[in-house]
Structure formats: C-alpha cells, structure tokens
Coordinates of C-alpha atoms and ligand atoms in Angstrom, one line a residue:
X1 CA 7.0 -43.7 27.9
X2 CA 9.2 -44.8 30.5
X3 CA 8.9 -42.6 33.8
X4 CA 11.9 -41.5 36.0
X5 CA 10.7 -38.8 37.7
X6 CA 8.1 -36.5 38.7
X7 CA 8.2 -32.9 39.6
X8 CA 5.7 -30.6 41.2
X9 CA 5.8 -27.0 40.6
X10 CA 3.8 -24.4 42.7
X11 CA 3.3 -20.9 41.3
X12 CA 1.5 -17.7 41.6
X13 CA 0.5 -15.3 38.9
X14 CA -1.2 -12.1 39.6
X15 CA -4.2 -11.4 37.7
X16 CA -4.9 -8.5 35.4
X17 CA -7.9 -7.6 37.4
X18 CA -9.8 -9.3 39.7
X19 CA -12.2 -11.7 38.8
X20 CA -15.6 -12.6 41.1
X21 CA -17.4 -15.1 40.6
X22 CA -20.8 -16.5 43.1
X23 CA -18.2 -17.8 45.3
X24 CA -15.7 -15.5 45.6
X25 CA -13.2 -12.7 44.5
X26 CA -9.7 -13.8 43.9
X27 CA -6.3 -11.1 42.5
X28 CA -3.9 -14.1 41.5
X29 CA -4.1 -17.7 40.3
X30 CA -1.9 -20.3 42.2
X31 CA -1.3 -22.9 39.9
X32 CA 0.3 -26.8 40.5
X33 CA 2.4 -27.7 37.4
X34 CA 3.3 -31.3 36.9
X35 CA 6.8 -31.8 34.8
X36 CA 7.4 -35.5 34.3
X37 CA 11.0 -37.1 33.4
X38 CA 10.7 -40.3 30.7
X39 CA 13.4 -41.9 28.9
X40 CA 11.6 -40.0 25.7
X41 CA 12.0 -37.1 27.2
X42 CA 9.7 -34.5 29.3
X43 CA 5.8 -33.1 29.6
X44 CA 4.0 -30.9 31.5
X45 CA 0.5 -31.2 32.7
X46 CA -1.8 -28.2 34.6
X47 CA -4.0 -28.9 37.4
X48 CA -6.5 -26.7 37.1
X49 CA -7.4 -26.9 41.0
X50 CA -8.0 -23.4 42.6
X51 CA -6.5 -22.4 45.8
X52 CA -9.6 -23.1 47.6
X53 CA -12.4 -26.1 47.5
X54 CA -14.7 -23.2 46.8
X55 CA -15.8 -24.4 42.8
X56 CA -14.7 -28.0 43.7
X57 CA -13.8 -30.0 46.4
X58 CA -10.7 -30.4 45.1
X59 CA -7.9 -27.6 45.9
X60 CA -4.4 -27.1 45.1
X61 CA -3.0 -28.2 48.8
X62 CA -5.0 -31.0 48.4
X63 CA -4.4 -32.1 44.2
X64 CA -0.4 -31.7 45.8
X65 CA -1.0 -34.2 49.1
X66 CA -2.6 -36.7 46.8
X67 CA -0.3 -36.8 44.1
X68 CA 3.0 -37.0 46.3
X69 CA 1.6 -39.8 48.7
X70 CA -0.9 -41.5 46.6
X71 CA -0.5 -40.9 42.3
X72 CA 2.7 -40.3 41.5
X73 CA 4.2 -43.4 43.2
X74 CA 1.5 -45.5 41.7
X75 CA 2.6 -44.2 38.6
X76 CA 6.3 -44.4 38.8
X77 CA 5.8 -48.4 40.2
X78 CA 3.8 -48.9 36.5
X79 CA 7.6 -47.3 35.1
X80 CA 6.4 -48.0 31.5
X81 CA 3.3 -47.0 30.2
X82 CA 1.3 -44.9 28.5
X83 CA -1.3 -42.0 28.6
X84 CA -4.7 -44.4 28.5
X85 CA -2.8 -46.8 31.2
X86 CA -2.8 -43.7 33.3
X87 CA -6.8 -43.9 34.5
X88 CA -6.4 -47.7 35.1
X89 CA -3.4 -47.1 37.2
X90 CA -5.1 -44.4 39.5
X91 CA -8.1 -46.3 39.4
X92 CA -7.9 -47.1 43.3
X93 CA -7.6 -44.3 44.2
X94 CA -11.6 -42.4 44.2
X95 CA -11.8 -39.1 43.0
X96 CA -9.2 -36.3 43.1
X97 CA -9.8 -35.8 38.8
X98 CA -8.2 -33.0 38.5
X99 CA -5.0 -34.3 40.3
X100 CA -5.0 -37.1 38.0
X101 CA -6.0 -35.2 34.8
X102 CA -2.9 -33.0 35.8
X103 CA -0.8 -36.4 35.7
X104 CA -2.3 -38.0 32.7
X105 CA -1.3 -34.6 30.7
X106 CA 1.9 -34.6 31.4
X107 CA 2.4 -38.5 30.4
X108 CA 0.4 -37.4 27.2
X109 CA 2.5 -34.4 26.6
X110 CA 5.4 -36.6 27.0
X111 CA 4.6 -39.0 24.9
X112 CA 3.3 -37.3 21.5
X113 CA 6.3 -34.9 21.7
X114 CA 8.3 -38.2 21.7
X115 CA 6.2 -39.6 18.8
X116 CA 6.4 -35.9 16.9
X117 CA 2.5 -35.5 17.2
X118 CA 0.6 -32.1 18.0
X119 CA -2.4 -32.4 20.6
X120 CA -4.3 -31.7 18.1
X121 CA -3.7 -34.7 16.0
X122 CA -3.9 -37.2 19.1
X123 CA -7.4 -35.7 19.9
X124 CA -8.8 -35.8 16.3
X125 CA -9.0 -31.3 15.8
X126 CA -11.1 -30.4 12.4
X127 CA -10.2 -27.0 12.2
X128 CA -7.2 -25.0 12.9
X129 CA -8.1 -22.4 14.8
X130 CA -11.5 -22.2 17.5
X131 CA -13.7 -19.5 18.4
X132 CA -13.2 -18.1 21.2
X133 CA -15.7 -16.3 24.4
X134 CA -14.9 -14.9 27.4
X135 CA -16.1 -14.9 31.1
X136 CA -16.6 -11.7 32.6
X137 CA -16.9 -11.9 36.6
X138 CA -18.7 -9.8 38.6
X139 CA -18.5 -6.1 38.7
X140 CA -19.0 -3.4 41.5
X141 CA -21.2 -1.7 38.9
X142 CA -23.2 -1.8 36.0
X143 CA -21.4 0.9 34.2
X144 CA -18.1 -0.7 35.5
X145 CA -19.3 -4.2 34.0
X146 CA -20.4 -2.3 30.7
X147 CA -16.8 -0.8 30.8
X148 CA -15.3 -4.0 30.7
X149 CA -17.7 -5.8 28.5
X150 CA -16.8 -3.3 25.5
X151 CA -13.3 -4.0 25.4
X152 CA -13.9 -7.6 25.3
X153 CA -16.1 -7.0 22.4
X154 CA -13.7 -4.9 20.8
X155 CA -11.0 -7.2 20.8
X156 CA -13.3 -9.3 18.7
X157 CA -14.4 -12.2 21.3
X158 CA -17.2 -14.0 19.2
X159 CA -19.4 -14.7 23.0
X160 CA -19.8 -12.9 26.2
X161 CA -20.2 -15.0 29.5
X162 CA -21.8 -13.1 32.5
X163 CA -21.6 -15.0 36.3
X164 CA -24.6 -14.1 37.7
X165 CA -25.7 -14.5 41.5
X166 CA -28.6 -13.6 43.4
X167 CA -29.0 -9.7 43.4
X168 CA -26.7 -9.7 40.4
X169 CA -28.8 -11.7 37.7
X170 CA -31.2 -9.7 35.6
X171 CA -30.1 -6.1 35.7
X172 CA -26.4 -6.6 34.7
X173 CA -28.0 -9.4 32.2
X174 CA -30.4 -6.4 30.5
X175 CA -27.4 -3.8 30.5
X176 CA -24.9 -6.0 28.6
X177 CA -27.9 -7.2 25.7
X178 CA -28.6 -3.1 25.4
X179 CA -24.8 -2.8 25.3
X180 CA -23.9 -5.5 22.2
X181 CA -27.4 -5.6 21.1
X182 CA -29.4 -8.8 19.8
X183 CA -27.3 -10.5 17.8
X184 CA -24.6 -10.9 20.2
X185 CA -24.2 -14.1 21.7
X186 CA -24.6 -13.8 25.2
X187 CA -25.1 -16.3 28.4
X188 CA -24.4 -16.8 32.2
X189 CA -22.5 -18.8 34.5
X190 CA -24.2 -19.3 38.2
X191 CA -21.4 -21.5 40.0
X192 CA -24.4 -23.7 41.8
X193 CA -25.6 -20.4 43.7
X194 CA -29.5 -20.6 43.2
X195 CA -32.2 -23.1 44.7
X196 CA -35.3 -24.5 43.4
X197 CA -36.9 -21.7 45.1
X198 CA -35.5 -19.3 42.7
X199 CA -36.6 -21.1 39.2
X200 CA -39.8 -18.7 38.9
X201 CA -37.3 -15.5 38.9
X202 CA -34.9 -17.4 36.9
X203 CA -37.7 -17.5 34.0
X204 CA -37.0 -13.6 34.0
X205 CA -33.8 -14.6 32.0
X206 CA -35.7 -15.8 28.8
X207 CA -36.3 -12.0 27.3
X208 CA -32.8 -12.1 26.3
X209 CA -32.0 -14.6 24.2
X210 CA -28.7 -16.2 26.3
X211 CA -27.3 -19.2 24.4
X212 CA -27.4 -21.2 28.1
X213 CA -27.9 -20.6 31.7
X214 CA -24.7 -22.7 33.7
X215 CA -25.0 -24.7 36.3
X216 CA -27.7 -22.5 38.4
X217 CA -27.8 -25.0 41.1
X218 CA -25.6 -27.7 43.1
X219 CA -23.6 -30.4 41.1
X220 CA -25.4 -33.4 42.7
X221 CA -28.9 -31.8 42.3
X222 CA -29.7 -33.2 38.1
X223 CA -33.4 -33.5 39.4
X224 CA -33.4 -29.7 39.7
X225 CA -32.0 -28.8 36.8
X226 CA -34.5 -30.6 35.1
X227 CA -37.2 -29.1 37.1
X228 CA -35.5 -25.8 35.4
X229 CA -35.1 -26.8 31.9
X230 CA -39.1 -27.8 31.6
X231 CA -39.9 -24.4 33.0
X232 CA -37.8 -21.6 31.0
X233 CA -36.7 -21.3 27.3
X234 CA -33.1 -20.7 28.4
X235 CA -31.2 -24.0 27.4
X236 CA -29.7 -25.4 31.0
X237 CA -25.8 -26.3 30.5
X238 CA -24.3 -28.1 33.3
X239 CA -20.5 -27.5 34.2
X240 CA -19.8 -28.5 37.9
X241 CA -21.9 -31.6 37.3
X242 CA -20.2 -33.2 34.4
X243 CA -18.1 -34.7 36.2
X244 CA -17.8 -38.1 33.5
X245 CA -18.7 -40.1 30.6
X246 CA -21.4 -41.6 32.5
X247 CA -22.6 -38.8 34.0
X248 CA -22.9 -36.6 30.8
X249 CA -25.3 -39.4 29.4
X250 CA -27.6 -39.4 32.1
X251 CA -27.7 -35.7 32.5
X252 CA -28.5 -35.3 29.2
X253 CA -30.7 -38.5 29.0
X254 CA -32.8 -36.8 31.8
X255 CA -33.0 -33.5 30.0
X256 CA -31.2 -31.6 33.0
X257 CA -28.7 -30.1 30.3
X258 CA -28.9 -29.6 26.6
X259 CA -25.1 -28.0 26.1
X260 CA -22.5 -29.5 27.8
X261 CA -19.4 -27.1 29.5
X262 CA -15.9 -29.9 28.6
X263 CA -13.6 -29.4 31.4
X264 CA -10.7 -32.2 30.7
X265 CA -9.1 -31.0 34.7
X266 CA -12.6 -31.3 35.8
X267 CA -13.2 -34.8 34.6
X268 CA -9.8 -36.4 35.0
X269 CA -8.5 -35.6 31.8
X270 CA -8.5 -35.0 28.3
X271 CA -9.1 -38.8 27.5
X272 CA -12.1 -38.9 29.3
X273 CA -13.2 -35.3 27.8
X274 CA -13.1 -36.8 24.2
X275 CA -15.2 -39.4 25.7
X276 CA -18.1 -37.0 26.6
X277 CA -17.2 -35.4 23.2
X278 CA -17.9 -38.3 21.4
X279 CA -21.2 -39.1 23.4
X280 CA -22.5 -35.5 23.1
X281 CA -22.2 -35.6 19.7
X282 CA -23.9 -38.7 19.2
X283 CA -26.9 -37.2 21.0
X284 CA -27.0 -34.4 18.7
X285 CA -26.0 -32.2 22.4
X286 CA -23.7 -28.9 21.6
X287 CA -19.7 -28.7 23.7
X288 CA -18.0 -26.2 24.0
X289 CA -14.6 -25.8 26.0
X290 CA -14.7 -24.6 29.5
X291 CA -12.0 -22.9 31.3
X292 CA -10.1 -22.6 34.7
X293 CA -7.8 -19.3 34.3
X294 CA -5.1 -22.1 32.9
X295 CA -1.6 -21.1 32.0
X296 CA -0.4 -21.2 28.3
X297 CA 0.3 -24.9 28.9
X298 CA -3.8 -25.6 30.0
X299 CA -4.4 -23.2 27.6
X300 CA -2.9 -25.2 24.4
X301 CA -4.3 -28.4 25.5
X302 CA -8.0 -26.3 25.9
X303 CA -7.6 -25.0 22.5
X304 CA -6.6 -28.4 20.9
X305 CA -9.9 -29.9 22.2
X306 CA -12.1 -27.2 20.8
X307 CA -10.8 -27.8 17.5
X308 CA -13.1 -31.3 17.6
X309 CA -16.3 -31.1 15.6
X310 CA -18.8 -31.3 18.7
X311 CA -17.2 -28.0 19.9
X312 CA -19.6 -25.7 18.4
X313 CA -20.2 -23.6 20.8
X314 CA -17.1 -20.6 21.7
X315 CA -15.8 -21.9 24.7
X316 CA -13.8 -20.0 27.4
X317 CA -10.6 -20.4 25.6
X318 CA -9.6 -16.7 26.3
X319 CA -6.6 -15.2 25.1
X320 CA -3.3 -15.1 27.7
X321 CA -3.9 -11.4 28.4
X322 CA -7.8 -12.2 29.8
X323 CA -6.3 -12.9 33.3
X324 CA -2.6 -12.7 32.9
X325 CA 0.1 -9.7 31.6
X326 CA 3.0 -12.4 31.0
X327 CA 2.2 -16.0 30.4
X328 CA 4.3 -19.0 31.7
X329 CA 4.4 -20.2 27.7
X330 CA 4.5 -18.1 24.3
X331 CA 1.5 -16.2 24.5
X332 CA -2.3 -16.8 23.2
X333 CA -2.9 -14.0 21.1
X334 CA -7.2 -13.2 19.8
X335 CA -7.1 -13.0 16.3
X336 CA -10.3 -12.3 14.9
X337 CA -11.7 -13.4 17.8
X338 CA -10.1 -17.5 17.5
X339 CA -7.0 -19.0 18.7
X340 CA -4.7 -20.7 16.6
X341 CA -4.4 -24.8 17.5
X342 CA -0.5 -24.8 18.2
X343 CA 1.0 -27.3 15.6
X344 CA 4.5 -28.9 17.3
X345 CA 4.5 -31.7 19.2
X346 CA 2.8 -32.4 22.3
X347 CA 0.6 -29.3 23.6
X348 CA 2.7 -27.4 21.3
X349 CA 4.0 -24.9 23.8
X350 CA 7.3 -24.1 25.6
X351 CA 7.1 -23.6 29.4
X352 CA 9.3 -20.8 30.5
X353 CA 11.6 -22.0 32.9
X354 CA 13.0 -18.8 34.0
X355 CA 9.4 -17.6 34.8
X356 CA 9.3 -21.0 37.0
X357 CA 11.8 -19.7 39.6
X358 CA 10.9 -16.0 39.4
X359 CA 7.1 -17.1 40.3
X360 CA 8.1 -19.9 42.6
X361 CA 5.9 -20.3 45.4
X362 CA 7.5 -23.3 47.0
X363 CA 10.4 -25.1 46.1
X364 CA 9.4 -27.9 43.6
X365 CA 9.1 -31.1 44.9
X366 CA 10.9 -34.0 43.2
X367 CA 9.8 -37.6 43.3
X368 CA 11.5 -40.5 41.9
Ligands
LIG1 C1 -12.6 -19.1 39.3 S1 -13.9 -19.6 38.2 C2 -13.4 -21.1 37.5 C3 -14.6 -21.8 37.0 C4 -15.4 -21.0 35.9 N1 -14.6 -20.6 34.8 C5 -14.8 -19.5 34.1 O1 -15.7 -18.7 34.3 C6 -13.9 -19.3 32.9 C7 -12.5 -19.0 33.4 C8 -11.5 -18.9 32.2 O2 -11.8 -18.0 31.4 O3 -10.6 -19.7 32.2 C9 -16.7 -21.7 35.5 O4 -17.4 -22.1 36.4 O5 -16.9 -21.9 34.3
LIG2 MG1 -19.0 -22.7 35.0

C-alpha cells in the first residue's frame, strides 16, 4: 500500500463490570486505535496496551509517544510498502511490540481489504468459527465469583479462566470445579504474582484437573517455570513471557511451558504470532488465543488467528458483551459457545465512527 497518513485515536469504554486481576482492578478500557490513509484505501489496527505498565511495560501514553515521534514517521518515509516490510522498517527501534503490532495491523488491514482478502485467508484459518473461553477476574467473594461463573457457563463458553493470586488461589479454584463439575475445562491465570517460594503450595492446584496454570511467576524468570513444571502435574503455559519466535522455542525447548498463550499485540504482531504458531505446532505444543479486553476490531483479528490448526485450545476470544455493553464494531455474538471468523475483507469489521467522537478521549492526532 502506499501510506499518506496516520491517525491516532484515544478512547475509553466503560466496562460491564469490573475486572481484577493480580495487579489491579480497572472499570473501563482506554484503548489507542491506529487508522492509516493508503492510496488503496484505509485500516485500522488496536494496540492492545493498558492504561498502565502494570501487565507490561508498555502503556498506552507510552505505545502513543513512540508511535508519533519514532514509528509512524519511519513508516510514512518507507511511503510504499507492505505488512511484512513493516518489522524491518521498525526494526531500530528496540521493543515497544505492541505499538508496532498496532501499526503493522492497520497496514495489514489495509492492504487485504484492498486485495479483497478476509484475515482469515491471509493467516491460513481451518475452520470457520473457534471455540471460545472466558477470563473471569477476581471477585470480592466466593459466592459472588460462583455467581458470575454460572452465567458464563450458561451462555455456553466451552472453558473457564480463573486469575488467581496469593490468598485467592485454591479456595475460589475448589468452588468453581464443585460448581461446573469435572468435566469442565477449567484453568488459571497468575499475571507473574507468585515466587519460587510458593511452588510447594502451588502443587495444591493438581486435585483439579486445570488444563494450565499461566504465567505464575515473572516474564524473565524461564528457569523458574521450569523449576514448576518438574514439580506439579498442572501443565505451565507462559503468557507474559512469549514475547517472540525465538523465545517460544526456547521456552518450550527448556520445558518452562507446554501450551503457549498467542498474543499478536504482545509480540509485535500477528505476523510474528503465526510464526510461534507454526513453531508450536511443529513441536507438537497446544495455542490458543489470548486476549487484552480488545475492541471488535482486536477482536476480529483474535478470532481470525484461532481459526489456525495449532489453536486447539479455547482461547480468550470472548464475546463483545464480556467487558463491553456497545462495541466500537458490529458486535461478537457466543453462539454455541464459538465465534464466527468474519469473512469480508481485511479484519472483516466496520469501525463505528460515530462511536469514535462520542468516546473520544483526546482529539485524534494526525500525522502525515
Ligand atoms: C487486564 S488483564 C489483560 C491480560 C490478561 N487477559 C485476560 O485475562 C483476558 C482478557 C480478555 O478476555 O480479553 C492475561 O494475562 O491473559
Ligand atoms: Mg495471562
């Protein structure tokens, strides 16, 4: 495509309810949109950066500052290119993925709609619809949790995700089993909060069956979550860690994970997600689809990578009304517990652009 302008969009949506994970509580999602002008025509890319550098050291402020004074110009200098140039082009600058994932969407976006191809062509999708799970955050109560838990069951989610934290690990962990009973498949999300220390009373996880623990301790620490995996029968996924290609092999390589949470913002993009796709699945290692509280337009790009075979896992590829009562797009509706792969051209989604101005948070910034 050939670029003519960038635009940056700042938003806030209120959630439905508030979600708490081991590192905080938060009511509303702030969301960075990037809307790049081509000569083909337009695309839109999420940055999946929170507010605060509280899951990543990345944060919205920050994903804005870098893309206004270092990415965008870099890209609008290339003028002509194309999604895969868009890794090369950053290249100097270290770090900030999800800034640049948020970029190389919108150039992707930009350019299948221009050559009439869904998101789930480009990527290579298998099936047409994915299964999809749910995370559940942290509750002032069991019977408040349990409460909430149901309803996600009834509306037919096919996998219930539980963050856990010290003093809230095995008790709300026992209640939700009794709850959906043994079948159900069931597993928990740490965000990084436990030590080393706490691998003996992690061990108390294995009577119920999870499908993984995530990420139980810090993203740099692999030699820990080794330490883990050899001492419970809980499989260890890693999510903060995964962080690329290279570092998915030599987690896995290592045995620190054995499932592998796909984040495209988290690792720079959806390129380099079907990268770790690809090298999961020639180790034989389960994906599934991880999620950031994305807008329909994440959303549609999430679902389209699910639909790859390696996905086998349901990933957090919720449905609109999870965290939001109106969505920026058309609306991800659970049907039978899966999500349809949207089937026009680029993500496949129409961004709202009255909703734009009515949840403005800033005036969007144009560069050119
Ligand atoms: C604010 S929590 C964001 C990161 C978290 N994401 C989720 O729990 C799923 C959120 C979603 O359903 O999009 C994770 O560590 O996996
Ligand atoms: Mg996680």
């Amino acid at each position: 495509v050939t670029l003519e302008a960038v635009e940056l969009h700042r938003i806030g949506m209120p959630l439905v309810r508030p979600f708490e994970t081991s590192f905080g509580r938060q009511t509303a999602r702030e969301v960075l949109l990037v809307r790049v002008r081509t000569a083909e025509g337009e695309g839109w890319g999420e940055c999946v950066a929170m507010t605060d550098p509280f899951y990543s050291h990345e944060y919205v402020d920050g994903c804005e500052a870098v893309i206004t004074s270092y990415l965008a110009p870099a890209l609008l200098a290339a003028r002509t290119l194309r999604a895969d140039d868009v890794a090369g082009l950053l290249r100097f600058v270290v770090g900030h993925r999800m800034a640049k994932a948020a970029l190389e969407t919108a150039v992707l976006d930009a350019q299948t709609r221009a050559a009439g191809l869904s998101f789930g062509e480009f990527f290579g999708a298998v099936r047409p619809e994915v299964d999809c799970g749910v995370s559940v955050g942290i509750s002032p109560s069991i019977d408040e949790l349990l409460e909430e838990v149901a309803g996600y069951r009834d509306a037919g989610y096919r996998r219930i995700k539980l963050k856990i934290k010290p003093g809230w690990d095995l008790e709300p962990v026992a209640a939700v089993r009794e709850l959906l009973g043994p079948a159900a498949l069931l597993q928990v999300d740490a965000n990084t909060a436990y030590t080393e220390a706490d691998i003996d009373h992690l061990r108390g996880l294995d009577p119920f069956g999870l499908l993984l623990i995530e990420q139980p301790f810090v993203e740099e620490d692999i030699r820990t979550h080794v330490r883990l995996a050899r001492a419970i029968d809980t499989p260890v996924c890693l999510d903060e860690s995964i962080t690329g290609v290279d570092v998915a092999i030599d987690a896995i390589e290592r045995d620190a994970t054995s499932i592998v949470n796909i984040k495209p913002g988290r690792v720079g993009g959806y390129l380099e997600a079907i990268r770790i796709h690809d090298a999961c699945l020639e180790r034989d290692v389960p994906v599934w689809c991880g999620g950031m509280l994305e807008t329909g337009v994440g959303r549609a790009a999430n679902v389209a990578l699910a639909a790859l075979p390696g996905f086998t896992l349901p990933g957090d590829t919720s449905a609109s009304d999870r965290y939001f009562a109106e969505d920026l797009t058309e609306s991800f509706v659970l049907v039978d517990g899966r999500l349809a792969v949207p089937a026009g051209p680029g993500s496949g989604v129409t961004v709202r652009e009255e909703l734009l101005g009515d949840w403005a948070l800033r005036t969007p910034v144009v560069l050119s």
